[in-house]
Each structure stands twice: as C-alpha cells, then as structure tokens.
Short mmCIF file of C-alpha atoms in Angstrom, two decimals:
data_model
loop_
_atom_site.label_atom_id
_atom_site.label_comp_id
_atom_site.label_asym_id
_atom_site.label_seq_id
_atom_site.Cartn_x
_atom_site.Cartn_y
_atom_site.Cartn_z
CA MET A 1 0.07 0.05 -0.03
CA VAL A 2 1.29 3.36 -0.92
CA ARG A 3 0.73 6.00 1.78
CA TRP A 4 0.10 9.38 0.65
CA GLU A 5 2.23 12.07 2.03
CA PRO A 6 0.79 15.42 1.62
CA GLY A 7 3.44 18.01 0.32
CA ALA A 8 6.02 15.19 0.63
CA LYS A 9 7.60 16.16 -2.89
CA GLN A 10 8.26 19.77 -2.13
CA ARG A 11 9.48 18.96 1.39
CA LEU A 12 12.02 16.71 -0.06
CA GLN A 13 13.11 19.33 -2.62
CA VAL A 14 13.58 21.97 0.05
CA ALA A 15 15.40 19.55 2.39
CA ALA A 16 17.63 18.23 -0.40
CA LEU A 17 18.69 21.84 -1.48
CA ASP A 18 19.39 22.55 2.14
CA LEU A 19 21.47 19.55 2.66
CA TYR A 20 23.41 20.08 -0.73
CA VAL A 21 24.40 23.50 0.20
CA SER A 22 25.14 22.87 3.96
CA ARG A 23 26.71 19.28 3.74
CA GLY A 24 27.71 19.03 0.08
CA PHE A 25 26.03 17.12 -2.80
CA GLU A 26 28.43 14.12 -2.71
CA GLN A 27 28.11 13.73 1.15
CA THR A 28 24.30 13.73 1.09
CA THR A 29 22.21 10.36 0.36
CA ALA A 30 18.62 10.00 -0.53
CA ALA A 31 17.98 8.49 2.81
CA ASP A 32 19.59 11.58 4.62
CA ILE A 33 17.32 14.00 2.79
CA ALA A 34 14.27 11.60 3.49
CA GLU A 35 15.16 11.32 7.12
CA SER A 36 15.60 15.08 7.57
CA VAL A 37 11.86 15.66 6.82
CA GLY A 38 10.68 12.60 8.67
CA LEU A 39 10.09 10.27 5.60
CA THR A 40 11.73 7.20 4.37
CA GLU A 41 14.20 6.62 1.63
CA ARG A 42 11.42 4.61 -0.25
CA THR A 43 9.18 7.71 -0.11
CA PHE A 44 12.04 9.54 -1.73
CA PHE A 45 12.28 7.16 -4.57
CA ARG A 46 8.61 7.36 -5.18
CA TYR A 47 9.11 10.87 -6.29
CA PHE A 48 12.65 10.98 -7.70
CA THR A 49 14.66 8.48 -9.61
CA ASP A 50 17.99 9.74 -7.91
CA LYS A 51 19.26 12.52 -5.90
CA ARG A 52 20.34 14.45 -9.02
CA GLU A 53 16.76 14.48 -10.30
CA VAL A 54 15.71 16.50 -7.23
CA LEU A 55 17.43 19.56 -8.71
CA PHE A 56 15.67 19.05 -12.09
CA HIS A 57 12.06 18.43 -10.76
CA GLY A 58 10.98 21.73 -12.20
CA GLN A 59 12.02 20.88 -15.80
CA SER A 60 8.71 19.65 -17.11
CA GLU A 61 6.73 22.50 -15.66
CA LEU A 62 9.22 24.91 -17.40
CA GLU A 63 8.71 23.20 -20.42
CA GLN A 64 4.95 23.39 -20.09
CA ALA A 65 5.32 27.16 -19.49
CA PHE A 66 7.48 27.56 -22.63
CA LEU A 67 4.95 25.57 -24.71
CA ALA A 68 1.92 27.43 -23.43
CA GLY A 69 3.78 30.69 -24.23
CA VAL A 70 4.18 29.36 -27.97
CA ASP A 71 0.59 28.62 -27.98
CA ALA A 72 -0.47 31.81 -26.67
CA ALA A 73 1.21 33.84 -29.68
CA ALA A 74 -0.99 35.55 -32.00
CA LEU A 75 -2.17 33.58 -34.92
CA GLY A 76 0.40 33.90 -37.79
CA ALA A 77 2.93 35.44 -35.57
CA SER A 78 6.57 34.99 -36.78
CA PRO A 79 8.69 32.23 -35.28
CA LEU A 80 10.59 34.76 -33.15
CA ALA A 81 7.53 36.29 -32.08
CA LYS A 82 6.29 32.87 -30.75
CA VAL A 83 9.52 32.45 -29.13
CA THR A 84 9.29 35.91 -27.42
CA SER A 85 6.00 34.86 -26.21
CA ALA A 86 7.38 31.64 -24.96
CA LEU A 87 10.15 33.73 -23.04
CA GLU A 88 7.57 35.91 -21.59
CA ALA A 89 5.87 32.69 -20.13
CA SER A 90 9.09 31.25 -18.85
CA ALA A 91 9.70 34.25 -16.89
CA SER A 92 6.41 33.95 -14.88
CA PHE A 93 7.73 30.54 -13.83
CA PHE A 94 10.64 32.52 -12.10
CA PRO A 95 9.15 35.36 -10.03
CA ASP A 96 11.81 37.24 -7.87
CA GLU A 97 10.75 35.25 -4.84
CA ARG A 98 12.41 32.31 -6.54
CA ARG A 99 15.71 33.87 -7.14
CA ALA A 100 17.25 33.04 -3.78
CA SER A 101 16.48 29.36 -4.13
CA SER A 102 17.65 29.29 -7.86
CA ARG A 103 20.87 30.86 -6.68
CA ARG A 104 21.42 28.21 -4.09
CA ARG A 105 20.48 25.45 -6.71
CA GLN A 106 22.92 26.84 -9.15
CA SER A 107 25.67 26.91 -6.75
CA VAL A 108 25.16 23.20 -6.27
CA ILE A 109 25.13 22.41 -10.07
CA ASP A 110 28.00 24.74 -10.90
CA ALA A 111 30.08 22.97 -8.42
CA HIS A 112 29.64 19.61 -10.10
CA PRO A 113 30.48 18.89 -13.82
CA ALA A 114 28.02 16.00 -14.03
CA LEU A 115 25.16 18.19 -12.74
CA ARG A 116 26.16 20.85 -15.25
CA GLU A 117 26.10 18.31 -18.12
CA ARG A 118 22.68 17.31 -16.99
CA GLU A 119 21.65 20.82 -17.10
CA LEU A 120 22.92 21.54 -20.60
CA LEU A 121 21.22 18.26 -21.75
CA LYS A 122 17.93 19.43 -20.30
CA LEU A 123 18.30 22.67 -21.87
CA ALA A 124 18.87 20.98 -25.29
CA ALA A 125 15.88 18.86 -24.75
CA LEU A 126 13.71 22.06 -24.16
CA ALA A 127 14.91 23.80 -27.43
CA GLY A 128 13.96 20.51 -29.14
CA SER A 129 10.54 20.73 -27.63
CA ILE A 130 10.03 24.39 -28.53
CA ALA A 131 11.19 23.41 -32.09
CA ALA A 132 8.59 20.75 -32.23
CA ALA A 133 5.88 22.98 -30.96
CA LEU A 134 6.73 25.43 -33.77
CA ARG A 135 6.80 22.74 -36.54
CA ALA A 136 3.28 21.64 -35.15
CA GLY A 137 2.07 25.43 -35.61
CA GLY A 138 3.41 25.41 -39.30
CA VAL A 139 6.82 26.74 -39.26
CA ASP A 140 9.25 24.62 -41.26
CA ASP A 141 12.70 23.52 -40.39
CA PRO A 142 15.43 24.89 -40.24
CA ALA A 143 13.48 28.09 -39.18
CA ALA A 144 11.81 26.19 -36.38
CA THR A 145 14.97 25.01 -34.99
CA LEU A 146 16.80 28.21 -35.48
CA ALA A 147 14.10 30.19 -33.54
CA ALA A 148 13.92 27.61 -30.69
CA GLU A 149 17.60 27.42 -30.28
CA THR A 150 17.71 31.34 -30.26
CA GLY A 151 15.06 31.40 -27.47
CA ILE A 152 17.11 28.88 -25.32
CA THR A 153 20.29 30.82 -25.91
CA VAL A 154 18.25 34.23 -24.67
CA PHE A 155 16.75 32.33 -21.73
CA SER A 156 20.24 30.85 -20.66
CA VAL A 157 21.99 34.24 -20.84
CA ALA A 158 19.23 36.03 -19.13
CA PHE A 159 18.80 33.44 -16.35
CA ALA A 160 22.67 33.40 -15.55
CA GLN A 161 22.36 37.06 -15.28
CA TRP A 162 19.23 36.90 -12.92
CA ILE A 163 20.91 34.69 -10.53
CA ALA A 164 24.23 36.65 -10.47
CA ASP A 165 25.43 38.10 -7.20
CA GLY A 166 23.79 41.45 -6.54
CA GLU A 167 21.37 41.20 -9.64
CA THR A 168 17.76 42.68 -8.88
CA ARG A 169 16.39 43.25 -12.23
CA SER A 170 13.65 40.80 -13.25
CA LEU A 171 14.20 37.80 -15.39
CA ILE A 172 11.64 39.08 -17.87
CA TRP A 173 13.59 42.39 -18.06
CA LEU A 174 16.84 40.60 -18.58
CA GLU A 175 15.28 38.40 -21.35
CA ARG A 176 13.88 41.35 -23.21
CA GLN A 177 17.26 43.03 -22.90
CA ALA A 178 19.07 40.13 -24.45
CA MET A 179 16.36 39.69 -27.17
CA ARG A 180 17.07 43.44 -28.08
CA GLU A 181 20.80 42.96 -27.98
CA LEU A 182 20.54 40.11 -30.17
CA GLN A 183 18.39 42.03 -32.69
CA HIS A 184 20.85 44.91 -32.61
CA ALA A 185 23.69 42.46 -33.29
CA TRP A 186 21.91 41.23 -36.38
CA GLU A 187 21.27 44.90 -37.53
CA ALA A 188 25.00 45.58 -37.09
CA ALA A 189 25.94 42.33 -38.96
CA PRO A 190 27.01 42.52 -42.42
CA VAL A 191 24.13 42.02 -44.92
CA GLY A 192 24.72 38.42 -46.20
CA GLU A 193 25.82 38.26 -49.88
CA PRO A 194 23.27 37.13 -52.21
CA ALA A 195 23.32 33.12 -52.02
CA PRO A 196 25.79 31.68 -54.34
CA ALA A 197 24.40 28.88 -56.65
CA PRO A 198 24.36 25.57 -54.69
CA ALA A 199 27.30 23.26 -55.31
CA GLU A 200 25.00 21.46 -57.84
CA MET B 1 59.83 2.18 -24.92
CA VAL B 2 56.93 3.73 -26.99
CA ARG B 3 57.00 2.61 -30.49
CA TRP B 4 55.92 5.26 -32.99
CA GLU B 5 53.42 3.92 -35.48
CA PRO B 6 53.22 6.09 -38.38
CA GLY B 7 49.60 6.98 -39.21
CA ALA B 8 48.33 4.77 -36.28
CA LYS B 9 45.88 7.47 -35.02
CA GLN B 10 44.22 7.89 -38.49
CA ARG B 11 44.14 4.17 -39.15
CA LEU B 12 42.44 3.65 -35.85
CA GLN B 13 39.98 6.13 -36.57
CA VAL B 14 38.97 4.81 -40.06
CA ALA B 15 38.95 1.06 -38.71
CA ALA B 16 36.56 2.16 -35.51
CA LEU B 17 34.06 3.87 -37.81
CA ASP B 18 34.03 0.81 -40.12
CA LEU B 19 33.63 -1.47 -37.29
CA TYR B 20 30.98 0.70 -35.53
CA VAL B 21 28.89 0.72 -38.63
CA SER B 22 29.27 -2.88 -39.69
CA ARG B 23 29.35 -4.66 -36.21
CA GLY B 24 27.80 -2.02 -33.93
CA PHE B 25 29.24 0.39 -31.54
CA GLU B 26 28.51 -1.78 -28.42
CA GLN B 27 29.81 -4.90 -30.05
CA THR B 28 33.21 -3.44 -30.89
CA THR B 29 35.88 -3.29 -28.36
CA ALA B 30 39.23 -1.11 -28.43
CA ALA B 31 41.14 -4.42 -29.03
CA ASP B 32 38.86 -5.26 -32.05
CA ILE B 33 39.79 -1.76 -33.59
CA ALA B 34 43.38 -2.28 -32.74
CA GLU B 35 43.60 -5.69 -34.18
CA SER B 36 41.86 -5.01 -37.42
CA VAL B 37 44.70 -2.76 -38.40
CA GLY B 38 47.39 -4.74 -36.90
CA LEU B 39 47.89 -2.73 -33.77
CA THR B 40 47.81 -3.42 -30.02
CA GLU B 41 45.12 -2.44 -27.60
CA ARG B 42 47.84 -0.50 -25.70
CA THR B 43 48.59 1.41 -28.96
CA PHE B 44 44.86 2.41 -29.10
CA PHE B 45 44.92 3.63 -25.55
CA ARG B 46 47.98 5.75 -26.25
CA TYR B 47 45.78 7.87 -28.74
CA PHE B 48 42.19 7.66 -27.38
CA THR B 49 40.97 7.52 -23.83
CA ASP B 50 38.16 5.20 -24.66
CA LYS B 51 36.24 3.87 -27.79
CA ARG B 52 33.86 6.82 -27.73
CA GLU B 53 36.59 9.38 -27.91
CA VAL B 54 37.58 7.99 -31.26
CA LEU B 55 34.44 9.59 -32.77
CA PHE B 56 35.35 13.11 -31.29
CA HIS B 57 38.97 13.11 -32.12
CA GLY B 58 38.54 16.04 -34.50
CA GLN B 59 36.98 18.45 -31.98
CA SER B 60 40.11 20.18 -30.95
CA GLU B 61 40.99 20.89 -34.51
CA LEU B 62 37.46 21.97 -35.23
CA GLU B 63 37.70 24.32 -32.34
CA GLN B 64 41.03 25.69 -33.80
CA ALA B 65 39.35 26.30 -36.97
CA PHE B 66 36.58 28.38 -35.21
CA LEU B 67 39.05 30.37 -33.20
CA ALA B 68 41.39 31.12 -36.12
CA GLY B 69 38.21 32.45 -37.95
CA VAL B 70 37.45 34.70 -35.13
CA ASP B 71 40.93 35.97 -35.33
CA ALA B 72 40.68 36.35 -38.97
CA ALA B 73 37.79 38.87 -39.03
CA ALA B 74 38.51 42.50 -39.74
CA LEU B 75 39.60 44.66 -36.88
CA GLY B 76 36.50 46.22 -35.45
CA ALA B 77 34.19 43.78 -36.90
CA SER B 78 30.85 43.31 -35.09
CA PRO B 79 30.55 40.18 -32.99
CA LEU B 80 28.24 38.37 -35.45
CA ALA B 81 30.67 39.29 -38.25
CA LYS B 82 33.41 37.66 -36.29
CA VAL B 83 31.18 34.70 -35.76
CA THR B 84 30.55 34.61 -39.56
CA SER B 85 34.22 34.48 -40.22
CA ALA B 86 34.52 31.58 -37.78
CA LEU B 87 31.63 29.68 -39.55
CA GLU B 88 33.48 30.18 -42.90
CA ALA B 89 36.67 28.70 -41.32
CA SER B 90 34.62 25.85 -39.82
CA ALA B 91 33.34 24.85 -43.19
CA SER B 92 36.90 24.69 -44.68
CA PHE B 93 37.14 21.81 -42.13
CA PHE B 94 34.41 19.87 -43.89
CA PRO B 95 35.06 19.73 -47.43
CA ASP B 96 32.61 17.63 -49.53
CA GLU B 97 35.12 14.81 -49.61
CA ARG B 98 34.42 14.31 -45.92
CA ARG B 99 30.74 14.27 -46.17
CA ALA B 100 30.31 10.45 -46.57
CA SER B 101 32.35 9.79 -43.41
CA SER B 102 30.73 12.44 -41.42
CA ARG B 103 27.37 10.70 -42.30
CA ARG B 104 28.64 7.37 -41.24
CA ARG B 105 29.91 8.96 -37.96
CA GLN B 106 26.60 10.73 -37.39
CA SER B 107 24.60 7.46 -37.91
CA VAL B 108 26.50 5.79 -34.98
CA ILE B 109 26.20 8.90 -32.87
CA ASP B 110 22.42 9.08 -33.50
CA ALA B 111 21.86 5.59 -32.53
CA HIS B 112 23.29 5.91 -29.22
CA PRO B 113 22.11 8.55 -26.64
CA ALA B 114 25.07 8.51 -24.72
CA LEU B 115 27.05 9.64 -27.81
CA ARG B 116 24.61 12.11 -28.65
CA GLU B 117 25.03 13.61 -25.28
CA ARG B 118 28.78 13.76 -25.70
CA GLU B 119 28.19 15.54 -29.00
CA LEU B 120 25.93 18.30 -27.28
CA LEU B 121 28.32 18.72 -24.70
CA LYS B 122 31.16 19.28 -27.01
CA LEU B 123 29.16 21.80 -29.02
CA ALA B 124 28.44 23.71 -25.69
CA ALA B 125 32.27 23.72 -25.01
CA LEU B 126 32.75 24.86 -28.38
CA ALA B 127 30.35 27.87 -27.87
CA GLY B 128 32.17 28.63 -24.66
CA SER B 129 35.49 28.79 -26.45
CA ILE B 130 34.09 31.02 -29.03
CA ALA B 131 32.66 33.30 -26.49
CA ALA B 132 36.07 33.42 -24.74
CA ALA B 133 37.74 34.34 -27.84
CA LEU B 134 35.08 37.21 -28.44
CA ARG B 135 35.59 38.38 -24.99
CA ALA B 136 39.42 38.32 -25.48
CA GLY B 137 38.74 40.57 -28.46
CA GLY B 138 36.84 43.34 -26.46
CA VAL B 139 33.40 41.99 -26.81
CA ASP B 140 31.55 42.06 -23.52
CA ASP B 141 29.04 39.61 -22.20
CA PRO B 142 26.25 39.08 -22.63
CA ALA B 143 26.90 39.98 -26.23
CA ALA B 144 29.87 37.59 -26.57
CA THR B 145 27.89 34.72 -25.33
CA LEU B 146 24.79 35.45 -27.44
CA ALA B 147 26.93 35.82 -30.53
CA ALA B 148 28.80 32.67 -29.94
CA GLU B 149 25.60 30.39 -29.14
CA THR B 150 24.27 31.94 -32.33
CA GLY B 151 27.11 30.60 -34.17
CA ILE B 152 26.94 27.24 -32.78
CA THR B 153 23.10 27.16 -33.60
CA VAL B 154 23.91 28.00 -37.25
CA PHE B 155 26.65 25.41 -37.45
CA SER B 156 24.59 22.76 -35.97
CA VAL B 157 21.52 23.41 -38.13
CA ALA B 158 23.73 23.59 -41.47
CA PHE B 159 25.79 20.65 -40.34
CA ALA B 160 22.62 18.43 -39.85
CA GLN B 161 21.44 19.55 -43.25
CA TRP B 162 24.73 18.87 -44.91
CA ILE B 163 24.81 15.20 -43.72
CA ALA B 164 21.04 14.58 -44.64
CA ASP B 165 20.47 11.86 -47.15
CA GLY B 166 20.75 13.17 -50.81
CA GLU B 167 21.98 16.65 -49.71
CA THR B 168 24.62 17.87 -52.26
CA ARG B 169 24.96 21.64 -51.26
CA SER B 170 28.29 22.64 -49.47
CA LEU B 171 28.52 23.24 -45.67
CA ILE B 172 29.52 26.82 -46.39
CA TRP B 173 26.39 27.33 -48.46
CA LEU B 174 24.11 25.90 -45.98
CA GLU B 175 25.64 27.86 -43.18
CA ARG B 176 25.29 31.07 -45.21
CA GLN B 177 21.59 30.24 -45.87
CA ALA B 178 21.00 29.60 -42.19
CA MET B 179 22.75 32.88 -41.20
CA ARG B 180 20.45 34.68 -43.71
CA GLU B 181 17.37 32.89 -42.49
CA LEU B 182 17.97 33.94 -39.01
CA GLN B 183 18.58 37.50 -40.06
CA HIS B 184 15.28 37.66 -41.83
CA ALA B 185 13.53 35.96 -38.98
CA TRP B 186 14.97 39.10 -36.68
CA GLU B 187 13.66 41.57 -39.38
CA ALA B 188 10.35 39.91 -39.25
CA ALA B 189 10.26 39.91 -35.28
CA PRO B 190 8.24 42.48 -33.66
CA VAL B 191 10.55 45.50 -32.60
CA GLY B 192 11.19 45.32 -29.02
CA GLU B 193 9.24 47.76 -26.72
CA PRO B 194 11.60 50.28 -25.01
CA ALA B 195 13.12 48.76 -22.03
CA PRO B 196 10.88 49.16 -19.00
CA ALA B 197 12.64 50.27 -15.95
CA PRO B 198 14.42 47.66 -14.18
CA ALA B 199 12.64 46.55 -11.13
CA GLU B 200 14.76 48.56 -9.02
#
C-alpha cells in the first residue's frame, strides 16, 4: 500500500537543497534527505529517480510554460514572435521570490560537472520541444530549430544574469534586454551576400 | 619504450568507424579496432581515452578552425561578423570529400543516446571557447555569449542539413543560408518595446 504524504515532494526538494548546500552534494544521500523531513528513503524514490533529479524536478513544468507561451502567440505570429511569447511565459515561472533558491540550486550545479552536463542536456531537450511546437504550428525547419535555439540562448543568458550576485532586475526584463541585444547584433551584422548557386 | 606507429591514429579512426557501422558500437572493443589494423590495444589507448573518444577526435582541430576564423575577422568587426568569419573557417574543415564519413559517423552517434549527449556537450564547450575568444577581442558579455551561441546554432543546423540523405549543397552554402534565415527572422520579429525600467 502506498501511503500518500501531503506535500512530500516539495518538502523533499527543500530539504535536499538545504543539505546539498550545507553538507555538500556528494556527502548527502537520498536517505539523509528523506530522514531530515521525517520520511523514508522509499518515499524519496517514489518521487525522484535519484538524488540528482531533485534538482531538475521543475523541468517539465518549465517546458509546459514555454510551450503554453508558444501557443499563446497571435495567430500568424513570426517564429521569433512565438519564441518571445514563450520567453515571457518562462519568466512568470521565475518570479523574484524564487531567485534566492535558484541561486542556491545553481551553486550546487556549478560545483559539479555531472550536474552541469545534465543541465545542458535538459536545455537542449527544451529547445527540441520548442522547435517541435513551432513545427506543429506550421513553421518549417530549419526556421523552427533556429528560432527555438535562439530562444534557449536568450533564456540561458538572461537566467545566468538573473541569479548573478547582486542582480535585482527581473528575469523578464533581462530576457527582453537580451532579445534586444541580439536584434541589434543582427542589425550591425554585414548583410549576407546573395546566395551563391548551390554546389550542384 | 613507446614505439612510434606512423599514421596509427588515423588508421584507428578509420577502422573504428568501419567496425561501429558494420558490427555495431557496443559490439566493438578497443582491442577489436586495434587488431583490425594490426596494432595492439595498448597502442589504441595511447591515442584515445576510450572507444567513444575516437568519434570526437576532430573536436580540437574544429575548435582551432573556429578560433582562427574569429581572429581572421577584420579589426573592429561586429561580434556576429566575427562569428560569420568563424563559420567560414569551420566549413573549410568539412569539404565535400568528408561528407560520406561524416554521415557514417553521425549514424553511429544518432543510434546511441550517450554519444549524442557527448556531442551536445562538445558543442556547448565549443560555444564557450568562441565566447571566450570574443571576450578576449573586446566584446563584453552578454553580447559575446549571445553571438557565440548563435554561431553554434547556425553551425549545428547547417551541419545536420549537410549530412542529410541526398543533400549535395556545400556546408558553407548551408551555413550562409541559415545565417540569412536567422537575419530575416529578426527582421520579421516585432521590434522590442523600449526597455521598461529595471525592477529597482
């Protein structure tokens, strides 16, 4: 019989981050995390496949936010306008109240190459999901992939700024600023030569 | 005493790809690869840390090509112009004669999630190196990271097209086309609103 523990998942997440920061990621076991909030190791594994996964639990909600943003864009919006809408939605996932815990989480991830790798792979998967949503909305490749990857680049850059020491600007502000910066970069780029004839 | 085997590294690379395609990646050991070209397993490990690494041996030369391209850009060129120069240099690393073996290599990588992950991580590292080169040339962040990630996005998209079945256009043509497509996407994007005042 599986006993339902109200709020167990969230309590485990909070406890895990506390222990990873205070004791160290390697020095913390799933059993330690569960025990610190009066739960069993077995309960821990009902919610998370391993102790790394606790740090990435929000991934699917974040993906849902991005995809909802793509869907919320105006009919006939350009691919980058859809991506802009997705970025706005992603920012609502990270209100300023979340910044402190996002910083703590990142300090754990940055200290462990394997966690950094997992994060990069999750971001790549997120770009893939956004590209798929754009294709489903009628955008062909390579335009869909180019726009989706651009969105993840902007998100990553803005997010890294958002959690930097002393930063107080909101994520949405930083995302808009990064979008604007990229747009200006393209305006300053040399205009592409006319396409040469393909090799054949 | 270490015996010098002329051309050993390249022979091992060719033999590894042959075996990965014909026999399967999992079913091939480092000893199999070495043996198939009359070398010892010990010689294999003199050149490669493991059998996955054989597939990524070109990474540092590719990185050097990208960085040489950044350096070759005109003094005072914009960040994206430097990245364009890097893309031109990367294309010279993949002449059409290399397309068949790149396709074979990709078929092995695509069949194995762990290899796909390693490839994604190598691309992320490449973006990091380009961003560092841009910063060394006086481009601040986030502009440096935004431009470098854009370059890797264009490279990845164009490279995937280049090795697609039946594709005959050159990598440089596909890269220029992807750059143009992104530029047009930005032209079609809604002009950013004026920046709202930061939260504080």
